[in-house]
Amino acid sequence: MTMDEPSMIGLMGRVTGAVGPGLVGEVILRVRGGAEHFLAYPASAKDRIAPGTLVMVMEYLPPRTVYVSAAYDS
């Protein structure tokens, strides 16, 4: 991440492809004045997060990978 890129940690987004153990999921995040898709893994290895769930970025691995947790308990 360069100095002119915003911090990804703490951003909220929405799951567009199931995130879970053994899966490479996908989330959409609002960054750099638009919306972009990122590959996503669960921050907690046992979590499964369904499409449509609001998530928070817990870790970012440039250039396009994030680890996420559900923003709200269900």
JSON list of N, CA and C in Angstrom, two decimals:
[
{"chain": "A", "resi": 1, "resn": "MET", "atom": "N", "xyz": [0.85, -1.18, 0.00]},
{"chain": "A", "resi": 1, "resn": "MET", "atom": "CA", "xyz": [0.00, 0.00, 0.00]},
{"chain": "A", "resi": 1, "resn": "MET", "atom": "C", "xyz": [0.89, 1.24, 0.00]},
{"chain": "A", "resi": 2, "resn": "THR", "atom": "N", "xyz": [0.58, 2.19, -0.85]},
{"chain": "A", "resi": 2, "resn": "THR", "atom": "CA", "xyz": [1.37, 3.41, -0.90]},
{"chain": "A", "resi": 2, "resn": "THR", "atom": "C", "xyz": [0.74, 4.48, -0.03]},
{"chain": "A", "resi": 3, "resn": "MET", "atom": "N", "xyz": [1.46, 5.55, 0.16]},
{"chain": "A", "resi": 3, "resn": "MET", "atom": "CA", "xyz": [0.99, 6.63, 1.03]},
{"chain": "A", "resi": 3, "resn": "MET", "atom": "C", "xyz": [-0.30, 7.27, 0.51]},
{"chain": "A", "resi": 4, "resn": "ASP", "atom": "N", "xyz": [-0.53, 7.24, -0.80]},
{"chain": "A", "resi": 4, "resn": "ASP", "atom": "CA", "xyz": [-1.73, 7.89, -1.34]},
{"chain": "A", "resi": 4, "resn": "ASP", "atom": "C", "xyz": [-2.94, 6.96, -1.37]},
{"chain": "A", "resi": 5, "resn": "GLU", "atom": "N", "xyz": [-2.78, 5.68, -0.99]},
{"chain": "A", "resi": 5, "resn": "GLU", "atom": "CA", "xyz": [-3.91, 4.75, -0.93]},
{"chain": "A", "resi": 5, "resn": "GLU", "atom": "C", "xyz": [-4.56, 4.81, 0.45]},
{"chain": "A", "resi": 6, "resn": "PRO", "atom": "N", "xyz": [-5.89, 4.75, 0.49]},
{"chain": "A", "resi": 6, "resn": "PRO", "atom": "CA", "xyz": [-6.56, 4.75, 1.78]},
{"chain": "A", "resi": 6, "resn": "PRO", "atom": "C", "xyz": [-6.34, 3.43, 2.50]},
{"chain": "A", "resi": 7, "resn": "SER", "atom": "N", "xyz": [-6.43, 3.45, 3.82]},
{"chain": "A", "resi": 7, "resn": "SER", "atom": "CA", "xyz": [-6.33, 2.22, 4.59]},
{"chain": "A", "resi": 7, "resn": "SER", "atom": "C", "xyz": [-7.54, 1.35, 4.31]},
{"chain": "A", "resi": 8, "resn": "MET", "atom": "N", "xyz": [-7.32, 0.08, 4.08]},
{"chain": "A", "resi": 8, "resn": "MET", "atom": "CA", "xyz": [-8.41, -0.85, 3.81]},
{"chain": "A", "resi": 8, "resn": "MET", "atom": "C", "xyz": [-9.01, -1.40, 5.10]},
{"chain": "A", "resi": 9, "resn": "ILE", "atom": "N", "xyz": [-8.22, -1.46, 6.16]},
{"chain": "A", "resi": 9, "resn": "ILE", "atom": "CA", "xyz": [-8.67, -2.02, 7.43]},
{"chain": "A", "resi": 9, "resn": "ILE", "atom": "C", "xyz": [-9.83, -1.20, 7.96]},
{"chain": "A", "resi": 10, "resn": "GLY", "atom": "N", "xyz": [-10.92, -1.88, 8.31]},
{"chain": "A", "resi": 10, "resn": "GLY", "atom": "CA", "xyz": [-12.09, -1.20, 8.86]},
{"chain": "A", "resi": 10, "resn": "GLY", "atom": "C", "xyz": [-13.13, -0.81, 7.83]},
{"chain": "A", "resi": 11, "resn": "LEU", "atom": "N", "xyz": [-12.81, -0.94, 6.54]},
{"chain": "A", "resi": 11, "resn": "LEU", "atom": "CA", "xyz": [-13.81, -0.62, 5.52]},
{"chain": "A", "resi": 11, "resn": "LEU", "atom": "C", "xyz": [-14.96, -1.62, 5.58]},
{"chain": "A", "resi": 12, "resn": "MET", "atom": "N", "xyz": [-16.15, -1.15, 5.27]},
{"chain": "A", "resi": 12, "resn": "MET", "atom": "CA", "xyz": [-17.33, -2.01, 5.22]},
{"chain": "A", "resi": 12, "resn": "MET", "atom": "C", "xyz": [-17.61, -2.34, 3.75]},
{"chain": "A", "resi": 13, "resn": "GLY", "atom": "N", "xyz": [-18.09, -3.55, 3.53]},
{"chain": "A", "resi": 13, "resn": "GLY", "atom": "CA", "xyz": [-18.42, -3.98, 2.19]},
{"chain": "A", "resi": 13, "resn": "GLY", "atom": "C", "xyz": [-19.49, -5.04, 2.23]},
{"chain": "A", "resi": 14, "resn": "ARG", "atom": "N", "xyz": [-19.80, -5.60, 1.06]},
{"chain": "A", "resi": 14, "resn": "ARG", "atom": "CA", "xyz": [-20.84, -6.61, 0.96]},
{"chain": "A", "resi": 14, "resn": "ARG", "atom": "C", "xyz": [-20.29, -7.83, 0.24]},
{"chain": "A", "resi": 15, "resn": "VAL", "atom": "N", "xyz": [-20.63, -9.01, 0.76]},
{"chain": "A", "resi": 15, "resn": "VAL", "atom": "CA", "xyz": [-20.19, -10.26, 0.15]},
{"chain": "A", "resi": 15, "resn": "VAL", "atom": "C", "xyz": [-20.96, -10.48, -1.16]},
{"chain": "A", "resi": 16, "resn": "THR", "atom": "N", "xyz": [-20.22, -10.75, -2.24]},
{"chain": "A", "resi": 16, "resn": "THR", "atom": "CA", "xyz": [-20.85, -11.05, -3.53]},
{"chain": "A", "resi": 16, "resn": "THR", "atom": "C", "xyz": [-20.64, -12.50, -3.94]},
{"chain": "A", "resi": 17, "resn": "GLY", "atom": "N", "xyz": [-19.72, -13.19, -3.28]},
{"chain": "A", "resi": 17, "resn": "GLY", "atom": "CA", "xyz": [-19.47, -14.61, -3.50]},
{"chain": "A", "resi": 17, "resn": "GLY", "atom": "C", "xyz": [-19.12, -15.23, -2.17]},
{"chain": "A", "resi": 18, "resn": "ALA", "atom": "N", "xyz": [-19.79, -16.31, -1.78]},
{"chain": "A", "resi": 18, "resn": "ALA", "atom": "CA", "xyz": [-19.66, -16.91, -0.44]},
{"chain": "A", "resi": 18, "resn": "ALA", "atom": "C", "xyz": [-18.22, -16.97, 0.05]},
{"chain": "A", "resi": 19, "resn": "VAL", "atom": "N", "xyz": [-18.02, -16.57, 1.31]},
{"chain": "A", "resi": 19, "resn": "VAL", "atom": "CA", "xyz": [-16.72, -16.57, 1.97]},
{"chain": "A", "resi": 19, "resn": "VAL", "atom": "C", "xyz": [-16.76, -17.68, 3.02]},
{"chain": "A", "resi": 20, "resn": "GLY", "atom": "N", "xyz": [-15.76, -18.54, 3.04]},
{"chain": "A", "resi": 20, "resn": "GLY", "atom": "CA", "xyz": [-15.75, -19.60, 4.03]},
{"chain": "A", "resi": 20, "resn": "GLY", "atom": "C", "xyz": [-14.53, -20.48, 3.95]},
{"chain": "A", "resi": 21, "resn": "PRO", "atom": "N", "xyz": [-14.45, -21.47, 4.85]},
{"chain": "A", "resi": 21, "resn": "PRO", "atom": "CA", "xyz": [-13.32, -22.39, 4.84]},
{"chain": "A", "resi": 21, "resn": "PRO", "atom": "C", "xyz": [-13.21, -23.12, 3.50]},
{"chain": "A", "resi": 22, "resn": "GLY", "atom": "N", "xyz": [-12.04, -23.13, 2.93]},
{"chain": "A", "resi": 22, "resn": "GLY", "atom": "CA", "xyz": [-11.82, -23.81, 1.66]},
{"chain": "A", "resi": 22, "resn": "GLY", "atom": "C", "xyz": [-12.36, -23.08, 0.44]},
{"chain": "A", "resi": 23, "resn": "LEU", "atom": "N", "xyz": [-12.89, -21.90, 0.63]},
{"chain": "A", "resi": 23, "resn": "LEU", "atom": "CA", "xyz": [-13.45, -21.11, -0.47]},
{"chain": "A", "resi": 23, "resn": "LEU", "atom": "C", "xyz": [-12.66, -19.83, -0.68]},
{"chain": "A", "resi": 24, "resn": "VAL", "atom": "N", "xyz": [-12.59, -19.38, -1.91]},
{"chain": "A", "resi": 24, "resn": "VAL", "atom": "CA", "xyz": [-12.10, -18.04, -2.20]},
{"chain": "A", "resi": 24, "resn": "VAL", "atom": "C", "xyz": [-13.35, -17.24, -2.53]},
{"chain": "A", "resi": 25, "resn": "GLY", "atom": "N", "xyz": [-13.77, -16.41, -1.59]},
{"chain": "A", "resi": 25, "resn": "GLY", "atom": "CA", "xyz": [-14.98, -15.62, -1.78]},
{"chain": "A", "resi": 25, "resn": "GLY", "atom": "C", "xyz": [-14.66, -14.29, -2.44]},
{"chain": "A", "resi": 26, "resn": "GLU", "atom": "N", "xyz": [-15.69, -13.45, -2.49]},
{"chain": "A", "resi": 26, "resn": "GLU", "atom": "CA", "xyz": [-15.54, -12.14, -3.13]},
{"chain": "A", "resi": 26, "resn": "GLU", "atom": "C", "xyz": [-16.38, -11.12, -2.38]},
{"chain": "A", "resi": 27, "resn": "VAL", "atom": "N", "xyz": [-15.82, -9.93, -2.22]},
{"chain": "A", "resi": 27, "resn": "VAL", "atom": "CA", "xyz": [-16.55, -8.82, -1.61]},
{"chain": "A", "resi": 27, "resn": "VAL", "atom": "C", "xyz": [-16.41, -7.59, -2.49]},
{"chain": "A", "resi": 28, "resn": "ILE", "atom": "N", "xyz": [-17.36, -6.68, -2.36]},
{"chain": "A", "resi": 28, "resn": "ILE", "atom": "CA", "xyz": [-17.27, -5.40, -3.06]},
{"chain": "A", "resi": 28, "resn": "ILE", "atom": "C", "xyz": [-17.10, -4.32, -1.99]},
{"chain": "A", "resi": 29, "resn": "LEU", "atom": "N", "xyz": [-16.10, -3.46, -2.21]},
{"chain": "A", "resi": 29, "resn": "LEU", "atom": "CA", "xyz": [-15.77, -2.39, -1.28]},
{"chain": "A", "resi": 29, "resn": "LEU", "atom": "C", "xyz": [-15.75, -1.07, -2.01]},
{"chain": "A", "resi": 30, "resn": "ARG", "atom": "N", "xyz": [-16.13, -0.01, -1.32]},
{"chain": "A", "resi": 30, "resn": "ARG", "atom": "CA", "xyz": [-16.04, 1.34, -1.89]},
{"chain": "A", "resi": 30, "resn": "ARG", "atom": "C", "xyz": [-14.66, 1.90, -1.55]},
{"chain": "A", "resi": 31, "resn": "VAL", "atom": "N", "xyz": [-13.84, 2.04, -2.60]},
{"chain": "A", "resi": 31, "resn": "VAL", "atom": "CA", "xyz": [-12.49, 2.58, -2.43]},
{"chain": "A", "resi": 31, "resn": "VAL", "atom": "C", "xyz": [-12.14, 3.46, -3.62]},
{"chain": "A", "resi": 32, "resn": "ARG", "atom": "N", "xyz": [-11.23, 4.36, -3.41]},
{"chain": "A", "resi": 32, "resn": "ARG", "atom": "CA", "xyz": [-10.70, 5.22, -4.48]},
{"chain": "A", "resi": 32, "resn": "ARG", "atom": "C", "xyz": [-11.79, 5.87, -5.33]},
{"chain": "A", "resi": 33, "resn": "GLY", "atom": "N", "xyz": [-12.88, 6.28, -4.70]},
{"chain": "A", "resi": 33, "resn": "GLY", "atom": "CA", "xyz": [-13.95, 6.98, -5.40]},
{"chain": "A", "resi": 33, "resn": "GLY", "atom": "C", "xyz": [-14.87, 6.08, -6.21]},
{"chain": "A", "resi": 34, "resn": "GLY", "atom": "N", "xyz": [-14.78, 4.78, -6.03]},
{"chain": "A", "resi": 34, "resn": "GLY", "atom": "CA", "xyz": [-15.65, 3.85, -6.75]},
{"chain": "A", "resi": 34, "resn": "GLY", "atom": "C", "xyz": [-15.87, 2.59, -5.95]},
{"chain": "A", "resi": 35, "resn": "ALA", "atom": "N", "xyz": [-16.36, 1.56, -6.59]},
{"chain": "A", "resi": 35, "resn": "ALA", "atom": "CA", "xyz": [-16.57, 0.26, -5.95]},
{"chain": "A", "resi": 35, "resn": "ALA", "atom": "C", "xyz": [-15.72, -0.77, -6.67]},
{"chain": "A", "resi": 36, "resn": "GLU", "atom": "N", "xyz": [-14.99, -1.58, -5.90]},
{"chain": "A", "resi": 36, "resn": "GLU", "atom": "CA", "xyz": [-14.11, -2.59, -6.48]},
{"chain": "A", "resi": 36, "resn": "GLU", "atom": "C", "xyz": [-14.32, -3.93, -5.80]},
{"chain": "A", "resi": 37, "resn": "HIS", "atom": "N", "xyz": [-14.08, -5.00, -6.57]},
{"chain": "A", "resi": 37, "resn": "HIS", "atom": "CA", "xyz": [-14.20, -6.36, -6.04]},
{"chain": "A", "resi": 37, "resn": "HIS", "atom": "C", "xyz": [-12.84, -6.83, -5.55]},
{"chain": "A", "resi": 38, "resn": "PHE", "atom": "N", "xyz": [-12.85, -7.58, -4.44]},
{"chain": "A", "resi": 38, "resn": "PHE", "atom": "CA", "xyz": [-11.64, -8.15, -3.86]},
{"chain": "A", "resi": 38, "resn": "PHE", "atom": "C", "xyz": [-11.88, -9.61, -3.55]},
{"chain": "A", "resi": 39, "resn": "LEU", "atom": "N", "xyz": [-10.82, -10.43, -3.66]},
{"chain": "A", "resi": 39, "resn": "LEU", "atom": "CA", "xyz": [-10.89, -11.80, -3.20]},
{"chain": "A", "resi": 39, "resn": "LEU", "atom": "C", "xyz": [-11.00, -11.76, -1.68]},
{"chain": "A", "resi": 40, "resn": "ALA", "atom": "N", "xyz": [-11.77, -12.66, -1.10]},
{"chain": "A", "resi": 40, "resn": "ALA", "atom": "CA", "xyz": [-12.02, -12.57, 0.34]},
{"chain": "A", "resi": 40, "resn": "ALA", "atom": "C", "xyz": [-11.92, -13.93, 1.02]},
{"chain": "A", "resi": 41, "resn": "TYR", "atom": "N", "xyz": [-11.35, -13.91, 2.21]},
{"chain": "A", "resi": 41, "resn": "TYR", "atom": "CA", "xyz": [-11.26, -15.07, 3.09]},
{"chain": "A", "resi": 41, "resn": "TYR", "atom": "C", "xyz": [-11.85, -14.67, 4.44]},
{"chain": "A", "resi": 42, "resn": "PRO", "atom": "N", "xyz": [-12.36, -15.64, 5.21]},
{"chain": "A", "resi": 42, "resn": "PRO", "atom": "CA", "xyz": [-12.88, -15.31, 6.53]},
{"chain": "A", "resi": 42, "resn": "PRO", "atom": "C", "xyz": [-11.74, -14.99, 7.50]},
{"chain": "A", "resi": 43, "resn": "ALA", "atom": "N", "xyz": [-11.91, -13.96, 8.33]},
{"chain": "A", "resi": 43, "resn": "ALA", "atom": "CA", "xyz": [-10.91, -13.61, 9.33]},
{"chain": "A", "resi": 43, "resn": "ALA", "atom": "C", "xyz": [-10.79, -14.72, 10.37]},
{"chain": "A", "resi": 44, "resn": "SER", "atom": "N", "xyz": [-11.90, -15.35, 10.68]},
{"chain": "A", "resi": 44, "resn": "SER", "atom": "CA", "xyz": [-11.93, -16.50, 11.58]},
{"chain": "A", "resi": 44, "resn": "SER", "atom": "C", "xyz": [-12.08, -17.74, 10.70]},
{"chain": "A", "resi": 45, "resn": "ALA", "atom": "N", "xyz": [-11.11, -18.64, 10.74]},
{"chain": "A", "resi": 45, "resn": "ALA", "atom": "CA", "xyz": [-11.03, -19.77, 9.80]},
{"chain": "A", "resi": 45, "resn": "ALA", "atom": "C", "xyz": [-12.30, -20.62, 9.71]},
{"chain": "A", "resi": 46, "resn": "LYS", "atom": "N", "xyz": [-13.14, -20.63, 10.72]},
{"chain": "A", "resi": 46, "resn": "LYS", "atom": "CA", "xyz": [-14.33, -21.48, 10.71]},
{"chain": "A", "resi": 46, "resn": "LYS", "atom": "C", "xyz": [-15.59, -20.76, 10.23]},
{"chain": "A", "resi": 47, "resn": "ASP", "atom": "N", "xyz": [-15.52, -19.45, 10.06]},
{"chain": "A", "resi": 47, "resn": "ASP", "atom": "CA", "xyz": [-16.70, -18.69, 9.65]},
{"chain": "A", "resi": 47, "resn": "ASP", "atom": "C", "xyz": [-17.09, -18.96, 8.20]},
{"chain": "A", "resi": 48, "resn": "ARG", "atom": "N", "xyz": [-18.38, -18.97, 7.96]},
{"chain": "A", "resi": 48, "resn": "ARG", "atom": "CA", "xyz": [-18.93, -19.02, 6.59]},
{"chain": "A", "resi": 48, "resn": "ARG", "atom": "C", "xyz": [-19.85, -17.80, 6.47]},
{"chain": "A", "resi": 49, "resn": "ILE", "atom": "N", "xyz": [-19.62, -16.98, 5.46]},
{"chain": "A", "resi": 49, "resn": "ILE", "atom": "CA", "xyz": [-20.36, -15.74, 5.30]},
{"chain": "A", "resi": 49, "resn": "ILE", "atom": "C", "xyz": [-21.08, -15.77, 3.95]},
{"chain": "A", "resi": 50, "resn": "ALA", "atom": "N", "xyz": [-22.40, -15.65, 4.01]},
{"chain": "A", "resi": 50, "resn": "ALA", "atom": "CA", "xyz": [-23.25, -15.77, 2.82]},
{"chain": "A", "resi": 50, "resn": "ALA", "atom": "C", "xyz": [-23.24, -14.49, 1.98]},
{"chain": "A", "resi": 51, "resn": "PRO", "atom": "N", "xyz": [-23.50, -14.63, 0.67]},
{"chain": "A", "resi": 51, "resn": "PRO", "atom": "CA", "xyz": [-23.64, -13.46, -0.19]},
{"chain": "A", "resi": 51, "resn": "PRO", "atom": "C", "xyz": [-24.71, -12.51, 0.36]},
{"chain": "A", "resi": 52, "resn": "GLY", "atom": "N", "xyz": [-24.44, -11.22, 0.23]},
{"chain": "A", "resi": 52, "resn": "GLY", "atom": "CA", "xyz": [-25.36, -10.20, 0.72]},
{"chain": "A", "resi": 52, "resn": "GLY", "atom": "C", "xyz": [-25.05, -9.71, 2.12]},
{"chain": "A", "resi": 53, "resn": "THR", "atom": "N", "xyz": [-24.19, -10.44, 2.85]},
{"chain": "A", "resi": 53, "resn": "THR", "atom": "CA", "xyz": [-23.85, -10.07, 4.22]},
{"chain": "A", "resi": 53, "resn": "THR", "atom": "C", "xyz": [-22.93, -8.86, 4.23]},
{"chain": "A", "resi": 54, "resn": "LEU", "atom": "N", "xyz": [-23.20, -7.92, 5.13]},
{"chain": "A", "resi": 54, "resn": "LEU", "atom": "CA", "xyz": [-22.34, -6.77, 5.34]},
{"chain": "A", "resi": 54, "resn": "LEU", "atom": "C", "xyz": [-21.13, -7.21, 6.15]},
{"chain": "A", "resi": 55, "resn": "VAL", "atom": "N", "xyz": [-19.93, -6.88, 5.68]},
{"chain": "A", "resi": 55, "resn": "VAL", "atom": "CA", "xyz": [-18.70, -7.31, 6.34]},
{"chain": "A", "resi": 55, "resn": "VAL", "atom": "C", "xyz": [-17.76, -6.14, 6.59]},
{"chain": "A", "resi": 56, "resn": "MET", "atom": "N", "xyz": [-16.79, -6.38, 7.48]},
{"chain": "A", "resi": 56, "resn": "MET", "atom": "CA", "xyz": [-15.75, -5.40, 7.77]},
{"chain": "A", "resi": 56, "resn": "MET", "atom": "C", "xyz": [-14.39, -6.03, 7.44]},
{"chain": "A", "resi": 57, "resn": "VAL", "atom": "N", "xyz": [-13.52, -5.25, 6.81]},
{"chain": "A", "resi": 57, "resn": "VAL", "atom": "CA", "xyz": [-12.17, -5.73, 6.48]},
{"chain": "A", "resi": 57, "resn": "VAL", "atom": "C", "xyz": [-11.32, -5.74, 7.75]},
{"chain": "A", "resi": 58, "resn": "MET", "atom": "N", "xyz": [-10.76, -6.92, 8.04]},
{"chain": "A", "resi": 58, "resn": "MET", "atom": "CA", "xyz": [-9.91, -7.09, 9.22]},
{"chain": "A", "resi": 58, "resn": "MET", "atom": "C", "xyz": [-8.43, -7.08, 8.86]},
{"chain": "A", "resi": 59, "resn": "GLU", "atom": "N", "xyz": [-8.12, -7.52, 7.64]},
{"chain": "A", "resi": 59, "resn": "GLU", "atom": "CA", "xyz": [-6.74, -7.57, 7.17]},
{"chain": "A", "resi": 59, "resn": "GLU", "atom": "C", "xyz": [-6.73, -7.39, 5.65]},
{"chain": "A", "resi": 60, "resn": "TYR", "atom": "N", "xyz": [-5.69, -6.76, 5.15]},
{"chain": "A", "resi": 60, "resn": "TYR", "atom": "CA", "xyz": [-5.56, -6.48, 3.72]},
{"chain": "A", "resi": 60, "resn": "TYR", "atom": "C", "xyz": [-4.20, -6.97, 3.23]},
{"chain": "A", "resi": 61, "resn": "LEU", "atom": "N", "xyz": [-4.22, -7.76, 2.16]},
{"chain": "A", "resi": 61, "resn": "LEU", "atom": "CA", "xyz": [-2.99, -8.22, 1.52]},
{"chain": "A", "resi": 61, "resn": "LEU", "atom": "C", "xyz": [-2.99, -7.70, 0.09]},
{"chain": "A", "resi": 62, "resn": "PRO", "atom": "N", "xyz": [-2.19, -6.66, -0.19]},
{"chain": "A", "resi": 62, "resn": "PRO", "atom": "CA", "xyz": [-2.16, -6.10, -1.53]},
{"chain": "A", "resi": 62, "resn": "PRO", "atom": "C", "xyz": [-1.82, -7.15, -2.57]},
{"chain": "A", "resi": 63, "resn": "PRO", "atom": "N", "xyz": [-2.34, -7.07, -3.78]},
{"chain": "A", "resi": 63, "resn": "PRO", "atom": "CA", "xyz": [-3.13, -5.93, -4.21]},
{"chain": "A", "resi": 63, "resn": "PRO", "atom": "C", "xyz": [-4.64, -6.12, -4.06]},
{"chain": "A", "resi": 64, "resn": "ARG", "atom": "N", "xyz": [-5.18, -7.36, -4.00]},
{"chain": "A", "resi": 64, "resn": "ARG", "atom": "CA", "xyz": [-6.64, -7.51, -4.08]},
{"chain": "A", "resi": 64, "resn": "ARG", "atom": "C", "xyz": [-7.20, -8.58, -3.14]},
{"chain": "A", "resi": 65, "resn": "THR", "atom": "N", "xyz": [-6.59, -8.80, -1.99]},
{"chain": "A", "resi": 65, "resn": "THR", "atom": "CA", "xyz": [-7.08, -9.83, -1.08]},
{"chain": "A", "resi": 65, "resn": "THR", "atom": "C", "xyz": [-7.39, -9.22, 0.28]},
{"chain": "A", "resi": 66, "resn": "VAL", "atom": "N", "xyz": [-8.55, -9.60, 0.84]},
{"chain": "A", "resi": 66, "resn": "VAL", "atom": "CA", "xyz": [-8.94, -9.12, 2.16]},
{"chain": "A", "resi": 66, "resn": "VAL", "atom": "C", "xyz": [-9.41, -10.30, 3.02]},
{"chain": "A", "resi": 67, "resn": "TYR", "atom": "N", "xyz": [-9.27, -10.14, 4.32]},
{"chain": "A", "resi": 67, "resn": "TYR", "atom": "CA", "xyz": [-9.85, -11.06, 5.31]},
{"chain": "A", "resi": 67, "resn": "TYR", "atom": "C", "xyz": [-10.96, -10.28, 5.99]},
{"chain": "A", "resi": 68, "resn": "VAL", "atom": "N", "xyz": [-12.14, -10.88, 6.06]},
{"chain": "A", "resi": 68, "resn": "VAL", "atom": "CA", "xyz": [-13.31, -10.16, 6.54]},
{"chain": "A", "resi": 68, "resn": "VAL", "atom": "C", "xyz": [-14.05, -10.92, 7.65]},
{"chain": "A", "resi": 69, "resn": "SER", "atom": "N", "xyz": [-14.83, -10.15, 8.41]},
{"chain": "A", "resi": 69, "resn": "SER", "atom": "CA", "xyz": [-15.73, -10.68, 9.42]},
{"chain": "A", "resi": 69, "resn": "SER", "atom": "C", "xyz": [-17.10, -10.04, 9.20]},
{"chain": "A", "resi": 70, "resn": "ALA", "atom": "N", "xyz": [-18.16, -10.78, 9.53]},
{"chain": "A", "resi": 70, "resn": "ALA", "atom": "CA", "xyz": [-19.51, -10.21, 9.44]},
{"chain": "A", "resi": 70, "resn": "ALA", "atom": "C", "xyz": [-19.57, -8.98, 10.33]},
{"chain": "A", "resi": 71, "resn": "ALA", "atom": "N", "xyz": [-20.18, -7.92, 9.83]},
{"chain": "A", "resi": 71, "resn": "ALA", "atom": "CA", "xyz": [-20.24, -6.66, 10.56]},
{"chain": "A", "resi": 71, "resn": "ALA", "atom": "C", "xyz": [-21.19, -6.75, 11.76]},
{"chain": "A", "resi": 72, "resn": "TYR", "atom": "N", "xyz": [-22.20, -7.59, 11.66]},
{"chain": "A", "resi": 72, "resn": "TYR", "atom": "CA", "xyz": [-23.19, -7.73, 12.73]},
{"chain": "A", "resi": 72, "resn": "TYR", "atom": "C", "xyz": [-23.42, -9.20, 13.01]},
{"chain": "A", "resi": 73, "resn": "ASP", "atom": "N", "xyz": [-23.64, -9.54, 14.27]},
{"chain": "A", "resi": 73, "resn": "ASP", "atom": "CA", "xyz": [-24.00, -10.93, 14.61]},
{"chain": "A", "resi": 73, "resn": "ASP", "atom": "C", "xyz": [-25.41, -11.19, 14.15]},
{"chain": "A", "resi": 74, "resn": "SER", "atom": "N", "xyz": [-25.65, -12.42, 13.70]},
{"chain": "A", "resi": 74, "resn": "SER", "atom": "CA", "xyz": [-27.02, -12.75, 13.26]},
{"chain": "A", "resi": 74, "resn": "SER", "atom": "C", "xyz": [-27.71, -13.64, 14.26]}
]
